[in-house]
Amino acid sequence: MIAAMSCIFCAIAAGEVPATVVHQSERVVAFRDLNPVAPVHVLVIPREHYRNVVELSADVATAAELLEVVAEVANTENVADGFRTVFNTGGDAGQEVDHVHAHVIGGRQMQWPPG
Ligand code: 5GP
Ligand code: ZN
């Protein structure tokens, strides 16, 4: 798995690169974004390297656990009443890290449509 070996999020999941981790379980890790765009900005990832949400969707158990952690993070970060969950997929959507991640963003008023 060449991609996984050089993947920054695989390294964070393995504890090889530091991050502010807010949740860890068998299949899922959540940590604060290095460059937050809102008061709450947490990234929720599967430990396993899937490139995007399309690949993740084939692993139903992990996809379900990831969504459970999104809900848990929204609760523990006190934004459950209003937050945004984003999976950027591919270049047109601005995906920069090719290890699927749910952005959990909240703590301020959001605009719609996004840019
Ligand atoms: P994307 O554009 O791929 O959806 O978002 C990637 C996100 O990962 C960005 O919000 C960026 O700030 C964050 N990020 C990139 N590298 C690191 C890192 O090494 N540590 C952490 N905590 N966040 C990162
Ligand atoms: Zn990875």
PDB file of C-alpha atoms and ligand atoms in Angstrom:
ATOM      1  CA  MET A   1       0.000   0.000   0.000  1.00  0.00           C
ATOM      2  CA  ILE A   2       2.300   2.772  -1.281  1.00  0.00           C
ATOM      3  CA  ALA A   3      -0.431   5.398  -0.894  1.00  0.00           C
ATOM      4  CA  ALA A   4      -1.036   4.490   2.729  1.00  0.00           C
ATOM      5  CA  MET A   5       2.676   4.484   3.554  1.00  0.00           C
ATOM      6  CA  SER A   6       3.052   8.122   2.545  1.00  0.00           C
ATOM      7  CA  CYS A   7      -0.336   9.255   3.833  1.00  0.00           C
ATOM      8  CA  ILE A   8      -0.359  11.927   6.543  1.00  0.00           C
ATOM      9  CA  PHE A   9      -3.728  10.768   7.922  1.00  0.00           C
ATOM     10  CA  CYS A  10      -2.569   7.125   8.111  1.00  0.00           C
ATOM     11  CA  ALA A  11       0.411   8.442  10.077  1.00  0.00           C
ATOM     12  CA  ILE A  12      -1.890  10.398  12.436  1.00  0.00           C
ATOM     13  CA  ALA A  13      -4.109   7.316  12.919  1.00  0.00           C
ATOM     14  CA  ALA A  14      -1.000   5.274  13.773  1.00  0.00           C
ATOM     15  CA  GLY A  15       0.180   7.906  16.264  1.00  0.00           C
ATOM     16  CA  GLU A  16       3.314   8.575  14.200  1.00  0.00           C
ATOM     17  CA  VAL A  17       2.411  12.222  13.526  1.00  0.00           C
ATOM     18  CA  PRO A  18       1.043  14.324  16.383  1.00  0.00           C
ATOM     19  CA  ALA A  19      -2.522  15.619  16.326  1.00  0.00           C
ATOM     20  CA  THR A  20      -5.058  16.775  18.876  1.00  0.00           C
ATOM     21  CA  VAL A  21      -7.118  13.601  19.018  1.00  0.00           C
ATOM     22  CA  VAL A  22     -10.667  13.912  20.385  1.00  0.00           C
ATOM     23  CA  HIS A  23     -11.865  10.345  19.713  1.00  0.00           C
ATOM     24  CA  GLN A  24     -10.183   6.974  19.111  1.00  0.00           C
ATOM     25  CA  SER A  25     -11.842   3.619  18.596  1.00  0.00           C
ATOM     26  CA  GLU A  26     -11.117   0.379  16.784  1.00  0.00           C
ATOM     27  CA  ARG A  27     -11.987   1.687  13.341  1.00  0.00           C
ATOM     28  CA  VAL A  28     -12.202   5.490  13.633  1.00  0.00           C
ATOM     29  CA  VAL A  29     -10.086   8.436  14.813  1.00  0.00           C
ATOM     30  CA  ALA A  30     -11.133  12.098  15.168  1.00  0.00           C
ATOM     31  CA  PHE A  31      -8.721  15.004  15.569  1.00  0.00           C
ATOM     32  CA  ARG A  32      -8.698  18.788  15.278  1.00  0.00           C
ATOM     33  CA  ASP A  33      -7.951  20.320  11.883  1.00  0.00           C
ATOM     34  CA  LEU A  34      -4.538  22.010  11.738  1.00  0.00           C
ATOM     35  CA  ASN A  35      -6.057  25.086  10.044  1.00  0.00           C
ATOM     36  CA  PRO A  36      -9.562  25.427  11.475  1.00  0.00           C
ATOM     37  CA  VAL A  37     -12.114  27.429   9.504  1.00  0.00           C
ATOM     38  CA  ALA A  38     -14.507  27.724  12.465  1.00  0.00           C
ATOM     39  CA  PRO A  39     -14.353  27.517  16.286  1.00  0.00           C
ATOM     40  CA  VAL A  40     -15.067  23.777  15.970  1.00  0.00           C
ATOM     41  CA  HIS A  41     -13.287  21.970  13.124  1.00  0.00           C
ATOM     42  CA  VAL A  42     -12.686  18.264  13.644  1.00  0.00           C
ATOM     43  CA  LEU A  43     -11.719  15.647  11.039  1.00  0.00           C
ATOM     44  CA  VAL A  44     -13.180  12.149  11.416  1.00  0.00           C
ATOM     45  CA  ILE A  45     -11.306   9.379   9.568  1.00  0.00           C
ATOM     46  CA  PRO A  46     -11.332   5.596   9.291  1.00  0.00           C
ATOM     47  CA  ARG A  47      -8.046   4.029  10.379  1.00  0.00           C
ATOM     48  CA  GLU A  48      -8.090   2.097   7.116  1.00  0.00           C
ATOM     49  CA  HIS A  49      -6.925   4.008   4.044  1.00  0.00           C
ATOM     50  CA  TYR A  50      -9.851   4.696   1.715  1.00  0.00           C
ATOM     51  CA  ARG A  51      -9.244   7.476  -0.773  1.00  0.00           C
ATOM     52  CA  ASN A  52     -12.676   9.035  -0.613  1.00  0.00           C
ATOM     53  CA  VAL A  53     -16.275   8.592   0.491  1.00  0.00           C
ATOM     54  CA  VAL A  54     -17.027   6.452  -2.572  1.00  0.00           C
ATOM     55  CA  GLU A  55     -14.417   3.881  -1.512  1.00  0.00           C
ATOM     56  CA  LEU A  56     -15.537   4.129   2.124  1.00  0.00           C
ATOM     57  CA  SER A  57     -19.144   3.404   1.166  1.00  0.00           C
ATOM     58  CA  ALA A  58     -18.187  -0.196   0.280  1.00  0.00           C
ATOM     59  CA  ASP A  59     -17.214  -0.824   3.928  1.00  0.00           C
ATOM     60  CA  VAL A  60     -20.602  -0.406   5.546  1.00  0.00           C
ATOM     61  CA  ALA A  61     -19.505  -1.168   9.125  1.00  0.00           C
ATOM     62  CA  THR A  62     -16.738   1.435   9.060  1.00  0.00           C
ATOM     63  CA  ALA A  63     -18.933   4.003   7.291  1.00  0.00           C
ATOM     64  CA  ALA A  64     -21.604   3.557   9.960  1.00  0.00           C
ATOM     65  CA  GLU A  65     -19.108   3.895  12.797  1.00  0.00           C
ATOM     66  CA  LEU A  66     -17.659   7.012  11.195  1.00  0.00           C
ATOM     67  CA  LEU A  67     -21.116   8.621  11.126  1.00  0.00           C
ATOM     68  CA  GLU A  68     -21.673   7.637  14.756  1.00  0.00           C
ATOM     69  CA  VAL A  69     -18.438   9.417  15.642  1.00  0.00           C
ATOM     70  CA  VAL A  70     -19.527  12.506  13.676  1.00  0.00           C
ATOM     71  CA  ALA A  71     -22.631  12.630  15.892  1.00  0.00           C
ATOM     72  CA  GLU A  72     -20.598  12.009  19.035  1.00  0.00           C
ATOM     73  CA  VAL A  73     -18.116  14.774  18.168  1.00  0.00           C
ATOM     74  CA  ALA A  74     -20.952  17.215  17.475  1.00  0.00           C
ATOM     75  CA  ASN A  75     -22.296  16.436  20.954  1.00  0.00           C
ATOM     76  CA  THR A  76     -19.013  16.624  22.827  1.00  0.00           C
ATOM     77  CA  GLU A  77     -18.062  19.854  21.007  1.00  0.00           C
ATOM     78  CA  ASN A  78     -21.487  21.337  21.909  1.00  0.00           C
ATOM     79  CA  VAL A  79     -22.525  22.079  18.321  1.00  0.00           C
ATOM     80  CA  ALA A  80     -25.177  19.358  17.876  1.00  0.00           C
ATOM     81  CA  ASP A  81     -27.847  22.015  17.246  1.00  0.00           C
ATOM     82  CA  GLY A  82     -26.008  23.371  14.193  1.00  0.00           C
ATOM     83  CA  PHE A  83     -22.979  22.057  12.400  1.00  0.00           C
ATOM     84  CA  ARG A  84     -21.857  21.083   8.928  1.00  0.00           C
ATOM     85  CA  THR A  85     -20.421  17.733   7.775  1.00  0.00           C
ATOM     86  CA  VAL A  86     -18.398  17.797   4.554  1.00  0.00           C
ATOM     87  CA  PHE A  87     -16.673  15.094   2.517  1.00  0.00           C
ATOM     88  CA  ASN A  88     -14.648  16.825  -0.192  1.00  0.00           C
ATOM     89  CA  THR A  89     -14.148  14.356  -3.042  1.00  0.00           C
ATOM     90  CA  GLY A  90     -11.699  14.968  -5.878  1.00  0.00           C
ATOM     91  CA  GLY A  91     -10.040  18.029  -7.321  1.00  0.00           C
ATOM     92  CA  ASP A  92     -13.184  19.955  -8.213  1.00  0.00           C
ATOM     93  CA  ALA A  93     -14.270  19.785  -4.565  1.00  0.00           C
ATOM     94  CA  GLY A  94     -10.826  20.806  -3.310  1.00  0.00           C
ATOM     95  CA  GLN A  95      -9.851  17.493  -1.690  1.00  0.00           C
ATOM     96  CA  GLU A  96      -6.231  17.908  -0.593  1.00  0.00           C
ATOM     97  CA  VAL A  97      -5.666  14.785   1.507  1.00  0.00           C
ATOM     98  CA  ASP A  98      -6.475  11.521  -0.274  1.00  0.00           C
ATOM     99  CA  HIS A  99      -7.577   9.667   2.872  1.00  0.00           C
ATOM    100  CA  VAL A 100     -11.302  10.051   3.339  1.00  0.00           C
ATOM    101  CA  HIS A 101     -12.235  12.466   6.133  1.00  0.00           C
ATOM    102  CA  ALA A 102     -15.460  14.020   7.336  1.00  0.00           C
ATOM    103  CA  HIS A 103     -15.041  17.670   8.286  1.00  0.00           C
ATOM    104  CA  VAL A 104     -17.215  18.500  11.313  1.00  0.00           C
ATOM    105  CA  ILE A 105     -17.470  22.283  11.335  1.00  0.00           C
ATOM    106  CA  GLY A 106     -19.441  24.432  13.731  1.00  0.00           C
ATOM    107  CA  GLY A 107     -19.539  27.200  16.296  1.00  0.00           C
ATOM    108  CA  ARG A 108     -20.399  29.989  13.873  1.00  0.00           C
ATOM    109  CA  GLN A 109     -23.116  30.868  11.350  1.00  0.00           C
ATOM    110  CA  MET A 110     -22.622  29.013   8.039  1.00  0.00           C
ATOM    111  CA  GLN A 111     -23.362  30.343   4.561  1.00  0.00           C
ATOM    112  CA  TRP A 112     -25.142  28.476   1.768  1.00  0.00           C
ATOM    113  CA  PRO A 113     -24.263  27.653  -0.960  1.00  0.00           C
ATOM    114  CA  PRO A 114     -20.643  26.863  -0.074  1.00  0.00           C
ATOM    115  CA  GLY A 115     -17.910  28.235  -2.354  1.00  0.00           C
TER     116      GLY A 115
HETATM  117  P1  5GP B   1      -9.567  18.493   2.275  1.00  0.00           P
HETATM  118  O1  5GP B   1      -9.320  19.754   1.473  1.00  0.00           O
HETATM  119  O2  5GP B   1      -8.733  17.357   1.766  1.00  0.00           O
HETATM  120  O3  5GP B   1     -11.017  18.155   2.400  1.00  0.00           O
HETATM  121  O4  5GP B   1      -9.112  18.848   3.753  1.00  0.00           O
HETATM  122  C1  5GP B   1      -7.894  18.482   4.305  1.00  0.00           C
HETATM  123  C2  5GP B   1      -7.855  19.115   5.686  1.00  0.00           C
HETATM  124  O5  5GP B   1      -6.810  18.508   6.406  1.00  0.00           O
HETATM  125  C3  5GP B   1      -7.592  20.620   5.673  1.00  0.00           C
HETATM  126  O6  5GP B   1      -8.642  21.280   6.354  1.00  0.00           O
HETATM  127  C4  5GP B   1      -6.257  20.756   6.380  1.00  0.00           C
HETATM  128  O7  5GP B   1      -6.189  21.911   7.202  1.00  0.00           O
HETATM  129  C5  5GP B   1      -6.173  19.477   7.196  1.00  0.00           C
HETATM  130  N1  5GP B   1      -4.823  18.990   7.396  1.00  0.00           N
HETATM  131  C6  5GP B   1      -3.875  18.793   6.434  1.00  0.00           C
HETATM  132  N2  5GP B   1      -2.757  18.285   6.978  1.00  0.00           N
HETATM  133  C7  5GP B   1      -3.014  18.144   8.312  1.00  0.00           C
HETATM  134  C8  5GP B   1      -2.224  17.656   9.406  1.00  0.00           C
HETATM  135  O8  5GP B   1      -1.076  17.236   9.262  1.00  0.00           O
HETATM  136  N3  5GP B   1      -2.824  17.648  10.631  1.00  0.00           N
HETATM  137  C9  5GP B   1      -4.103  18.077  10.833  1.00  0.00           C
HETATM  138  N4  5GP B   1      -4.588  18.040  12.086  1.00  0.00           N
HETATM  139  N5  5GP B   1      -4.866  18.547   9.817  1.00  0.00           N
HETATM  140  C10 5GP B   1      -4.325  18.576   8.582  1.00  0.00           C
HETATM  141 ZN    ZN B   2      -4.207   7.128   4.625  1.00  0.00          ZN
END
